[in-house]
Amino acid sequence: MTSFEVKTIGTVESPLTDLGSAPRQADEGAPEAWLVFEPEMLEALQSLRPGDEILVLTWLDRARRDVLSVHPRGDTSRPREGVLSTRSPHRPNPIGLHRAEITAIDGRRVQVRSLEALDGTPIIDLKPVLSGEIGER
Amino acid sequence: MTSFEVKTIGTVESPLTDLGSAPRQADEGAPEAWLVFEPEMLEALQSLRPGDEILVLTWLDRARRDVLSVHPRGDTSRPREGVLSTRSPHRPNPIGLHRAEITAIDGRRVQVRSLEALDGTPIIDLKPVLSGEIGER
């Protein structure tokens, strides 16, 4: 397979440090977190504002890449599903996709409400939510 | 910066071959396309069904990675914005995020309605749309 080099553009700072205690989705009680970007990303961040709804893409560096099917939510009583129809962190490219709202910005530090990513997780991209594409929660 | 290796798990087959003629978003007249996965991905695909709403993550291999701010939609009359608050393909990690609906599945070939990605674009992940996270269009 062809491969490409994905760079860390920032890191998650969060009180979540343990995979076992991390909520599976942000609406299941995830805490506030800071997205701390590399200094060279300042120009790329310049138009973000508190209140913006964003998608944070992370590299789930503690996930397994050789897992192709899983029991949904780890429940072994449920039949296995192919990982590409689940949000399991274990997948060929362990990219996490998190919807979040910006609550504060301090230079290259961006605070978000309820992010279900572990402390130290590398950030690889950030995108605005497009109206119509992603609706109200 | 730390970096990671992202693998191509499939490729887009589309009548779109030219960057200039590609629509900027799927709702701006994008055509049907096939997602053609690598043979070793069959197990990971097994639970996908026609009608599923998915997010397709691609690697925009024709984009520039050294661009940190752009004029929105290429309109030079508009002020420059940091790329992380736009959907510009030009960004530090040129990851494309496309919402699509599966219309047919034939082995490791998955057909989707209206995908705004060029023919030959590498696919790096596929995720289900979560209810509540992404609303009706």
PDB file of C-alpha atoms in Angstrom:
ATOM      1  CA  MET A   1       0.000   0.000   0.000  1.00  0.00           C
ATOM      2  CA  THR A   2       1.110   3.566  -0.647  1.00  0.00           C
ATOM      3  CA  SER A   3       1.639   5.660   2.458  1.00  0.00           C
ATOM      4  CA  PHE A   4       1.991   9.319   3.386  1.00  0.00           C
ATOM      5  CA  GLU A   5       3.545  11.210   6.283  1.00  0.00           C
ATOM      6  CA  VAL A   6       1.048  12.894   8.591  1.00  0.00           C
ATOM      7  CA  LYS A   7       2.530  15.550  10.894  1.00  0.00           C
ATOM      8  CA  THR A   8       1.558  16.434  14.446  1.00  0.00           C
ATOM      9  CA  ILE A   9       0.349  20.064  14.366  1.00  0.00           C
ATOM     10  CA  GLY A  10      -0.596  20.173  18.053  1.00  0.00           C
ATOM     11  CA  THR A  11      -1.370  18.131  21.167  1.00  0.00           C
ATOM     12  CA  VAL A  12      -4.429  17.625  23.384  1.00  0.00           C
ATOM     13  CA  GLU A  13      -4.139  18.778  27.021  1.00  0.00           C
ATOM     14  CA  SER A  14      -6.885  17.062  28.983  1.00  0.00           C
ATOM     15  CA  PRO A  15      -7.607  15.665  32.465  1.00  0.00           C
ATOM     16  CA  LEU A  16      -8.359  12.356  30.672  1.00  0.00           C
ATOM     17  CA  THR A  17      -5.261  10.193  31.047  1.00  0.00           C
ATOM     18  CA  ASP A  18      -6.599   6.664  31.099  1.00  0.00           C
ATOM     19  CA  LEU A  19      -8.084   4.764  28.139  1.00  0.00           C
ATOM     20  CA  GLY A  20     -10.398   2.792  30.444  1.00  0.00           C
ATOM     21  CA  SER A  21     -12.040   5.888  31.904  1.00  0.00           C
ATOM     22  CA  ALA A  22     -12.342   7.854  28.655  1.00  0.00           C
ATOM     23  CA  PRO A  23     -15.924   8.329  27.450  1.00  0.00           C
ATOM     24  CA  ARG A  24     -16.616   6.779  24.039  1.00  0.00           C
ATOM     25  CA  GLN A  25     -18.270   9.908  22.669  1.00  0.00           C
ATOM     26  CA  ALA A  26     -18.193  13.571  23.680  1.00  0.00           C
ATOM     27  CA  ASP A  27     -21.851  13.566  24.745  1.00  0.00           C
ATOM     28  CA  GLU A  28     -21.081  10.917  27.356  1.00  0.00           C
ATOM     29  CA  GLY A  29     -19.442  13.260  29.843  1.00  0.00           C
ATOM     30  CA  ALA A  30     -16.151  14.334  28.259  1.00  0.00           C
ATOM     31  CA  PRO A  31     -14.325  17.222  29.981  1.00  0.00           C
ATOM     32  CA  GLU A  32     -13.073  20.534  28.625  1.00  0.00           C
ATOM     33  CA  ALA A  33      -9.653  20.365  27.018  1.00  0.00           C
ATOM     34  CA  TRP A  34      -6.985  22.580  25.463  1.00  0.00           C
ATOM     35  CA  LEU A  35      -5.670  22.101  21.945  1.00  0.00           C
ATOM     36  CA  VAL A  36      -2.062  23.275  22.079  1.00  0.00           C
ATOM     37  CA  PHE A  37      -0.693  23.945  18.600  1.00  0.00           C
ATOM     38  CA  GLU A  38       2.906  24.069  17.404  1.00  0.00           C
ATOM     39  CA  PRO A  39       4.309  27.632  17.189  1.00  0.00           C
ATOM     40  CA  GLU A  40       4.505  27.481  13.367  1.00  0.00           C
ATOM     41  CA  MET A  41       0.719  26.968  13.209  1.00  0.00           C
ATOM     42  CA  LEU A  42      -0.153  30.487  14.464  1.00  0.00           C
ATOM     43  CA  GLU A  43      -0.899  31.792  10.943  1.00  0.00           C
ATOM     44  CA  ALA A  44      -3.146  28.787  10.240  1.00  0.00           C
ATOM     45  CA  LEU A  45      -5.133  29.446  13.466  1.00  0.00           C
ATOM     46  CA  GLN A  46      -5.643  33.184  13.014  1.00  0.00           C
ATOM     47  CA  SER A  47      -9.324  33.157  12.006  1.00  0.00           C
ATOM     48  CA  LEU A  48     -10.666  30.849  14.734  1.00  0.00           C
ATOM     49  CA  ARG A  49     -13.027  32.457  17.257  1.00  0.00           C
ATOM     50  CA  PRO A  50     -14.728  31.403  20.512  1.00  0.00           C
ATOM     51  CA  GLY A  51     -18.140  29.948  19.664  1.00  0.00           C
ATOM     52  CA  ASP A  52     -16.911  28.274  16.452  1.00  0.00           C
ATOM     53  CA  GLU A  53     -18.064  24.679  15.962  1.00  0.00           C
ATOM     54  CA  ILE A  54     -15.124  22.633  14.764  1.00  0.00           C
ATOM     55  CA  LEU A  55     -14.047  19.126  13.881  1.00  0.00           C
ATOM     56  CA  VAL A  56     -10.797  18.073  15.535  1.00  0.00           C
ATOM     57  CA  LEU A  57      -8.867  15.289  13.797  1.00  0.00           C
ATOM     58  CA  THR A  58      -6.458  13.400  16.025  1.00  0.00           C
ATOM     59  CA  TRP A  59      -4.006  10.531  15.624  1.00  0.00           C
ATOM     60  CA  LEU A  60      -5.013   7.899  18.187  1.00  0.00           C
ATOM     61  CA  ASP A  61      -1.457   6.797  18.906  1.00  0.00           C
ATOM     62  CA  ARG A  62      -2.465   4.242  21.518  1.00  0.00           C
ATOM     63  CA  ALA A  63      -4.813   2.346  19.183  1.00  0.00           C
ATOM     64  CA  ARG A  64      -4.087  -0.909  17.325  1.00  0.00           C
ATOM     65  CA  ARG A  65      -3.820  -0.739  13.535  1.00  0.00           C
ATOM     66  CA  ASP A  66      -4.070  -4.482  12.834  1.00  0.00           C
ATOM     67  CA  VAL A  67      -7.672  -4.870  14.064  1.00  0.00           C
ATOM     68  CA  LEU A  68     -10.197  -5.142  11.190  1.00  0.00           C
ATOM     69  CA  SER A  69     -13.360  -6.117  13.118  1.00  0.00           C
ATOM     70  CA  VAL A  70     -14.589  -5.488  16.669  1.00  0.00           C
ATOM     71  CA  HIS A  71     -17.517  -6.097  18.997  1.00  0.00           C
ATOM     72  CA  PRO A  72     -19.401  -2.754  19.039  1.00  0.00           C
ATOM     73  CA  ARG A  73     -18.532  -0.751  22.182  1.00  0.00           C
ATOM     74  CA  GLY A  74     -16.464  -3.743  23.374  1.00  0.00           C
ATOM     75  CA  ASP A  75     -19.645  -5.722  24.144  1.00  0.00           C
ATOM     76  CA  THR A  76     -18.804  -9.367  23.312  1.00  0.00           C
ATOM     77  CA  SER A  77     -22.509 -10.302  23.313  1.00  0.00           C
ATOM     78  CA  ARG A  78     -22.887  -8.249  20.099  1.00  0.00           C
ATOM     79  CA  PRO A  79     -21.689  -9.687  16.779  1.00  0.00           C
ATOM     80  CA  ARG A  80     -18.387  -8.454  15.329  1.00  0.00           C
ATOM     81  CA  GLU A  81     -18.525  -5.530  12.893  1.00  0.00           C
ATOM     82  CA  GLY A  82     -15.970  -4.365  10.348  1.00  0.00           C
ATOM     83  CA  VAL A  83     -14.103  -1.415  11.920  1.00  0.00           C
ATOM     84  CA  LEU A  84     -14.961   0.921   9.032  1.00  0.00           C
ATOM     85  CA  SER A  85     -18.640   0.870  10.062  1.00  0.00           C
ATOM     86  CA  THR A  86     -17.736   1.669  13.697  1.00  0.00           C
ATOM     87  CA  ARG A  87     -16.017   4.527  15.533  1.00  0.00           C
ATOM     88  CA  SER A  88     -13.543   2.136  17.183  1.00  0.00           C
ATOM     89  CA  PRO A  89     -10.118   3.747  17.707  1.00  0.00           C
ATOM     90  CA  HIS A  90      -8.633   0.476  16.448  1.00  0.00           C
ATOM     91  CA  ARG A  91      -8.532   0.779  12.638  1.00  0.00           C
ATOM     92  CA  PRO A  92      -5.956   0.770   9.805  1.00  0.00           C
ATOM     93  CA  ASN A  93      -5.359   4.516  10.185  1.00  0.00           C
ATOM     94  CA  PRO A  94      -6.250   5.455  13.792  1.00  0.00           C
ATOM     95  CA  ILE A  95      -7.702   8.884  13.034  1.00  0.00           C
ATOM     96  CA  GLY A  96     -10.083  10.292  15.638  1.00  0.00           C
ATOM     97  CA  LEU A  97     -12.850  12.704  14.601  1.00  0.00           C
ATOM     98  CA  HIS A  98     -14.254  14.884  17.388  1.00  0.00           C
ATOM     99  CA  ARG A  99     -16.876  17.578  17.128  1.00  0.00           C
ATOM    100  CA  ALA A 100     -16.228  20.407  19.576  1.00  0.00           C
ATOM    101  CA  GLU A 101     -17.017  24.041  20.323  1.00  0.00           C
ATOM    102  CA  ILE A 102     -14.277  26.596  20.910  1.00  0.00           C
ATOM    103  CA  THR A 103     -14.693  28.249  24.324  1.00  0.00           C
ATOM    104  CA  ALA A 104     -11.490  30.340  24.491  1.00  0.00           C
ATOM    105  CA  ILE A 105      -8.359  31.161  22.500  1.00  0.00           C
ATOM    106  CA  ASP A 106      -5.032  32.230  23.993  1.00  0.00           C
ATOM    107  CA  GLY A 107      -2.381  32.519  21.283  1.00  0.00           C
ATOM    108  CA  ARG A 108      -1.743  29.018  20.006  1.00  0.00           C
ATOM    109  CA  ARG A 109      -3.842  27.433  22.780  1.00  0.00           C
ATOM    110  CA  VAL A 110      -7.481  26.740  21.876  1.00  0.00           C
ATOM    111  CA  GLN A 111      -9.931  25.621  24.558  1.00  0.00           C
ATOM    112  CA  VAL A 112     -12.855  23.351  23.619  1.00  0.00           C
ATOM    113  CA  ARG A 113     -15.894  22.065  25.429  1.00  0.00           C
ATOM    114  CA  SER A 114     -16.159  18.277  25.969  1.00  0.00           C
ATOM    115  CA  LEU A 115     -13.448  16.492  24.009  1.00  0.00           C
ATOM    116  CA  GLU A 116     -13.250  12.698  24.340  1.00  0.00           C
ATOM    117  CA  ALA A 117      -9.504  12.454  23.604  1.00  0.00           C
ATOM    118  CA  LEU A 118      -6.730  11.449  26.009  1.00  0.00           C
ATOM    119  CA  ASP A 119      -4.103  13.873  27.307  1.00  0.00           C
ATOM    120  CA  GLY A 120      -1.147  13.938  24.915  1.00  0.00           C
ATOM    121  CA  THR A 121      -3.092  12.806  21.832  1.00  0.00           C
ATOM    122  CA  PRO A 122      -1.540  14.302  18.673  1.00  0.00           C
ATOM    123  CA  ILE A 123      -3.731  16.693  16.643  1.00  0.00           C
ATOM    124  CA  ILE A 124      -3.414  16.364  12.857  1.00  0.00           C
ATOM    125  CA  ASP A 125      -6.118  18.701  11.495  1.00  0.00           C
ATOM    126  CA  LEU A 126      -8.924  21.057  12.456  1.00  0.00           C
ATOM    127  CA  LYS A 127     -11.856  21.974  10.210  1.00  0.00           C
ATOM    128  CA  PRO A 128     -14.942  24.162  10.531  1.00  0.00           C
ATOM    129  CA  VAL A 129     -18.316  22.421  10.665  1.00  0.00           C
ATOM    130  CA  LEU A 130     -20.149  23.241   7.425  1.00  0.00           C
ATOM    131  CA  SER A 131     -23.759  24.408   7.790  1.00  0.00           C
ATOM    132  CA  GLY A 132     -26.093  21.737   6.496  1.00  0.00           C
ATOM    133  CA  GLU A 133     -23.436  19.054   6.615  1.00  0.00           C
ATOM    134  CA  ILE A 134     -23.589  18.744  10.369  1.00  0.00           C
ATOM    135  CA  GLY A 135     -26.748  19.717  12.204  1.00  0.00           C
ATOM    136  CA  GLU A 136     -27.720  20.865  15.656  1.00  0.00           C
ATOM    137  CA  ARG A 137     -27.161  18.572  18.586  1.00  0.00           C
TER     138      ARG A 137
ATOM    139  CA  MET B   1       7.249  17.786  14.706  1.00  0.00           C
ATOM    140  CA  THR B   2       6.439  14.142  15.295  1.00  0.00           C
ATOM    141  CA  SER B   3       4.980  12.338  12.315  1.00  0.00           C
ATOM    142  CA  PHE B   4       3.085   9.127  11.606  1.00  0.00           C
ATOM    143  CA  GLU B   5       2.603   6.926   8.566  1.00  0.00           C
ATOM    144  CA  VAL B   6      -0.901   6.981   7.089  1.00  0.00           C
ATOM    145  CA  LYS B   7      -1.666   4.124   4.688  1.00  0.00           C
ATOM    146  CA  THR B   8      -3.842   4.157   1.592  1.00  0.00           C
ATOM    147  CA  ILE B   9      -6.715   1.715   2.234  1.00  0.00           C
ATOM    148  CA  GLY B  10      -8.474   2.397  -1.087  1.00  0.00           C
ATOM    149  CA  THR B  11      -8.825   4.774  -4.035  1.00  0.00           C
ATOM    150  CA  VAL B  12     -11.595   6.976  -5.437  1.00  0.00           C
ATOM    151  CA  GLU B  13     -12.890   6.135  -8.923  1.00  0.00           C
ATOM    152  CA  SER B  14     -14.701   9.186 -10.260  1.00  0.00           C
ATOM    153  CA  PRO B  15     -15.434  11.004 -13.528  1.00  0.00           C
ATOM    154  CA  LEU B  16     -13.844  14.074 -11.861  1.00  0.00           C
ATOM    155  CA  THR B  17     -10.292  14.272 -13.168  1.00  0.00           C
ATOM    156  CA  ASP B  18      -9.508  17.979 -13.144  1.00  0.00           C
ATOM    157  CA  LEU B  19      -8.936  20.147 -10.066  1.00  0.00           C
ATOM    158  CA  GLY B  20     -10.389  23.191 -11.847  1.00  0.00           C
ATOM    159  CA  SER B  21     -13.725  21.534 -12.609  1.00  0.00           C
ATOM    160  CA  ALA B  22     -14.164  19.798  -9.231  1.00  0.00           C
ATOM    161  CA  PRO B  23     -17.011  21.200  -7.139  1.00  0.00           C
ATOM    162  CA  ARG B  24     -15.907  22.591  -3.791  1.00  0.00           C
ATOM    163  CA  GLN B  25     -18.533  20.722  -1.816  1.00  0.00           C
ATOM    164  CA  ALA B  26     -20.655  17.638  -2.520  1.00  0.00           C
ATOM    165  CA  ASP B  27     -23.890  19.651  -2.633  1.00  0.00           C
ATOM    166  CA  GLU B  28     -22.516  21.726  -5.510  1.00  0.00           C
ATOM    167  CA  GLY B  29     -23.082  19.077  -8.182  1.00  0.00           C
ATOM    168  CA  ALA B  30     -20.591  16.312  -7.392  1.00  0.00           C
ATOM    169  CA  PRO B  31     -21.069  13.041  -9.307  1.00  0.00           C
ATOM    170  CA  GLU B  32     -21.467   9.468  -8.072  1.00  0.00           C
ATOM    171  CA  ALA B  33     -18.183   7.704  -7.400  1.00  0.00           C
ATOM    172  CA  TRP B  34     -16.811   4.301  -6.424  1.00  0.00           C
ATOM    173  CA  LEU B  35     -14.587   3.757  -3.398  1.00  0.00           C
ATOM    174  CA  VAL B  36     -12.324   0.856  -4.366  1.00  0.00           C
ATOM    175  CA  PHE B  37     -10.692  -0.677  -1.300  1.00  0.00           C
ATOM    176  CA  GLU B  38      -7.537  -2.779  -1.054  1.00  0.00           C
ATOM    177  CA  PRO B  39      -8.227  -6.554  -0.947  1.00  0.00           C
ATOM    178  CA  GLU B  40      -7.013  -6.824   2.676  1.00  0.00           C
ATOM    179  CA  MET B  41      -9.774  -4.390   3.770  1.00  0.00           C
ATOM    180  CA  LEU B  42     -12.662  -6.814   3.037  1.00  0.00           C
ATOM    181  CA  GLU B  43     -13.054  -7.782   6.723  1.00  0.00           C
ATOM    182  CA  ALA B  44     -13.108  -4.106   7.756  1.00  0.00           C
ATOM    183  CA  LEU B  45     -15.882  -3.380   5.198  1.00  0.00           C
ATOM    184  CA  GLN B  46     -18.161  -6.326   6.027  1.00  0.00           C
ATOM    185  CA  SER B  47     -20.878  -4.420   7.931  1.00  0.00           C
ATOM    186  CA  LEU B  48     -21.436  -1.556   5.469  1.00  0.00           C
ATOM    187  CA  ARG B  49     -24.839  -1.491   3.755  1.00  0.00           C
ATOM    188  CA  PRO B  50     -26.487   0.565   0.969  1.00  0.00           C
ATOM    189  CA  GLY B  51     -28.264   3.526   2.549  1.00  0.00           C
ATOM    190  CA  ASP B  52     -25.569   4.061   5.209  1.00  0.00           C
ATOM    191  CA  GLU B  53     -24.483   7.676   5.715  1.00  0.00           C
ATOM    192  CA  ILE B  54     -20.710   7.764   5.988  1.00  0.00           C
ATOM    193  CA  LEU B  55     -17.756  10.096   6.289  1.00  0.00           C
ATOM    194  CA  VAL B  56     -14.986   9.397   3.783  1.00  0.00           C
ATOM    195  CA  LEU B  57     -11.508  10.601   4.768  1.00  0.00           C
ATOM    196  CA  THR B  58      -9.134  11.073   1.863  1.00  0.00           C
ATOM    197  CA  TRP B  59      -5.521  12.181   1.403  1.00  0.00           C
ATOM    198  CA  LEU B  60      -5.588  15.129  -0.998  1.00  0.00           C
ATOM    199  CA  ASP B  61      -2.312  14.227  -2.663  1.00  0.00           C
ATOM    200  CA  ARG B  62      -2.442  17.118  -5.133  1.00  0.00           C
ATOM    201  CA  ALA B  63      -2.752  19.794  -2.417  1.00  0.00           C
ATOM    202  CA  ARG B  64       0.032  22.017  -1.051  1.00  0.00           C
ATOM    203  CA  ARG B  65       1.134  21.459   2.546  1.00  0.00           C
ATOM    204  CA  ASP B  66       3.069  24.704   3.010  1.00  0.00           C
ATOM    205  CA  VAL B  67       0.049  27.022   2.712  1.00  0.00           C
ATOM    206  CA  LEU B  68      -1.120  28.375   6.095  1.00  0.00           C
ATOM    207  CA  SER B  69      -3.649  31.015   4.975  1.00  0.00           C
ATOM    208  CA  VAL B  70      -5.889  31.387   1.910  1.00  0.00           C
ATOM    209  CA  HIS B  71      -8.529  33.625   0.368  1.00  0.00           C
ATOM    210  CA  PRO B  72     -11.835  31.800   1.066  1.00  0.00           C
ATOM    211  CA  ARG B  73     -12.989  29.877  -2.029  1.00  0.00           C
ATOM    212  CA  GLY B  74     -10.053  31.397  -3.930  1.00  0.00           C
ATOM    213  CA  ASP B  75     -11.787  34.798  -4.012  1.00  0.00           C
ATOM    214  CA  THR B  76      -8.960  37.360  -3.718  1.00  0.00           C
ATOM    215  CA  SER B  77     -11.465  40.115  -2.849  1.00  0.00           C
ATOM    216  CA  ARG B  78     -12.021  38.370   0.496  1.00  0.00           C
ATOM    217  CA  PRO B  79      -9.453  38.694   3.288  1.00  0.00           C
ATOM    218  CA  ARG B  80      -7.059  35.798   3.940  1.00  0.00           C
ATOM    219  CA  GLU B  81      -8.095  33.228   6.540  1.00  0.00           C
ATOM    220  CA  GLY B  82      -5.990  30.706   8.423  1.00  0.00           C
ATOM    221  CA  VAL B  83      -6.436  27.347   6.667  1.00  0.00           C
ATOM    222  CA  LEU B  84      -7.628  25.611   9.837  1.00  0.00           C
ATOM    223  CA  SER B  85     -10.838  27.672   9.780  1.00  0.00           C
ATOM    224  CA  THR B  86     -11.467  26.787   6.109  1.00  0.00           C
ATOM    225  CA  ARG B  87     -12.045  23.604   4.118  1.00  0.00           C
ATOM    226  CA  SER B  88      -9.196  24.444   1.726  1.00  0.00           C
ATOM    227  CA  PRO B  89      -7.421  21.303   0.460  1.00  0.00           C
ATOM    228  CA  HIS B  90      -4.165  23.187   1.047  1.00  0.00           C
ATOM    229  CA  ARG B  91      -3.263  22.593   4.714  1.00  0.00           C
ATOM    230  CA  PRO B  92      -0.455  21.038   6.788  1.00  0.00           C
ATOM    231  CA  ASN B  93      -2.048  17.573   6.555  1.00  0.00           C
ATOM    232  CA  PRO B  94      -4.183  17.541   3.376  1.00  0.00           C
ATOM    233  CA  ILE B  95      -6.978  15.346   4.731  1.00  0.00           C
ATOM    234  CA  GLY B  96     -10.323  15.597   2.930  1.00  0.00           C
ATOM    235  CA  LEU B  97     -13.578  14.936   4.806  1.00  0.00           C
ATOM    236  CA  HIS B  98     -16.568  14.054   2.652  1.00  0.00           C
ATOM    237  CA  ARG B  99     -20.062  13.131   3.763  1.00  0.00           C
ATOM    238  CA  ALA B 100     -21.663  10.591   1.442  1.00  0.00           C
ATOM    239  CA  GLU B 101     -24.413   7.990   1.193  1.00  0.00           C
ATOM    240  CA  ILE B 102     -23.674   4.419   0.118  1.00  0.00           C
ATOM    241  CA  THR B 103     -25.755   3.494  -2.943  1.00  0.00           C
ATOM    242  CA  ALA B 104     -24.311   0.051  -3.768  1.00  0.00           C
ATOM    243  CA  ILE B 105     -21.693  -2.443  -2.575  1.00  0.00           C
ATOM    244  CA  ASP B 106     -19.953  -5.004  -4.776  1.00  0.00           C
ATOM    245  CA  GLY B 107     -17.271  -6.857  -2.816  1.00  0.00           C
ATOM    246  CA  ARG B 108     -14.580  -4.324  -2.012  1.00  0.00           C
ATOM    247  CA  ARG B 109     -16.152  -1.674  -4.279  1.00  0.00           C
ATOM    248  CA  VAL B 110     -18.508   0.778  -2.526  1.00  0.00           C
ATOM    249  CA  GLN B 111     -20.583   3.229  -4.579  1.00  0.00           C
ATOM    250  CA  VAL B 112     -21.503   6.612  -3.083  1.00  0.00           C
ATOM    251  CA  ARG B 113     -23.755   9.444  -4.148  1.00  0.00           C
ATOM    252  CA  SER B 114     -22.104  12.809  -4.886  1.00  0.00           C
ATOM    253  CA  LEU B 115     -18.463  12.751  -3.830  1.00  0.00           C
ATOM    254  CA  GLU B 116     -16.357  15.891  -4.466  1.00  0.00           C
ATOM    255  CA  ALA B 117     -13.011  14.052  -4.742  1.00  0.00           C
ATOM    256  CA  LEU B 118     -10.849  13.621  -7.835  1.00  0.00           C
ATOM    257  CA  ASP B 119     -10.329  10.291  -9.589  1.00  0.00           C
ATOM    258  CA  GLY B 120      -7.365   8.481  -8.021  1.00  0.00           C
ATOM    259  CA  THR B 121      -7.559  10.239  -4.636  1.00  0.00           C
ATOM    260  CA  PRO B 122      -6.291   7.916  -1.864  1.00  0.00           C
ATOM    261  CA  ILE B 123      -8.819   6.896   0.825  1.00  0.00           C
ATOM    262  CA  ILE B 124      -7.429   6.724   4.371  1.00  0.00           C
ATOM    263  CA  ASP B 125     -10.506   6.085   6.546  1.00  0.00           C
ATOM    264  CA  LEU B 126     -14.264   5.653   6.508  1.00  0.00           C
ATOM    265  CA  LYS B 127     -16.552   6.253   9.481  1.00  0.00           C
ATOM    266  CA  PRO B 128     -20.290   6.043  10.129  1.00  0.00           C
ATOM    267  CA  VAL B 129     -22.153   9.298  10.736  1.00  0.00           C
ATOM    268  CA  LEU B 130     -23.250   9.332  14.394  1.00  0.00           C
ATOM    269  CA  SER B 131     -26.875  10.277  15.078  1.00  0.00           C
ATOM    270  CA  GLY B 132     -27.022  13.676  16.757  1.00  0.00           C
ATOM    271  CA  GLU B 133     -23.464  14.515  15.726  1.00  0.00           C
ATOM    272  CA  ILE B 134     -24.401  15.168  12.132  1.00  0.00           C
ATOM    273  CA  GLY B 135     -27.947  16.167  11.257  1.00  0.00           C
ATOM    274  CA  GLU B 136     -30.217  16.002   8.249  1.00  0.00           C
ATOM    275  CA  ARG B 137     -29.275  17.828   5.087  1.00  0.00           C
TER     276      ARG B 137
END
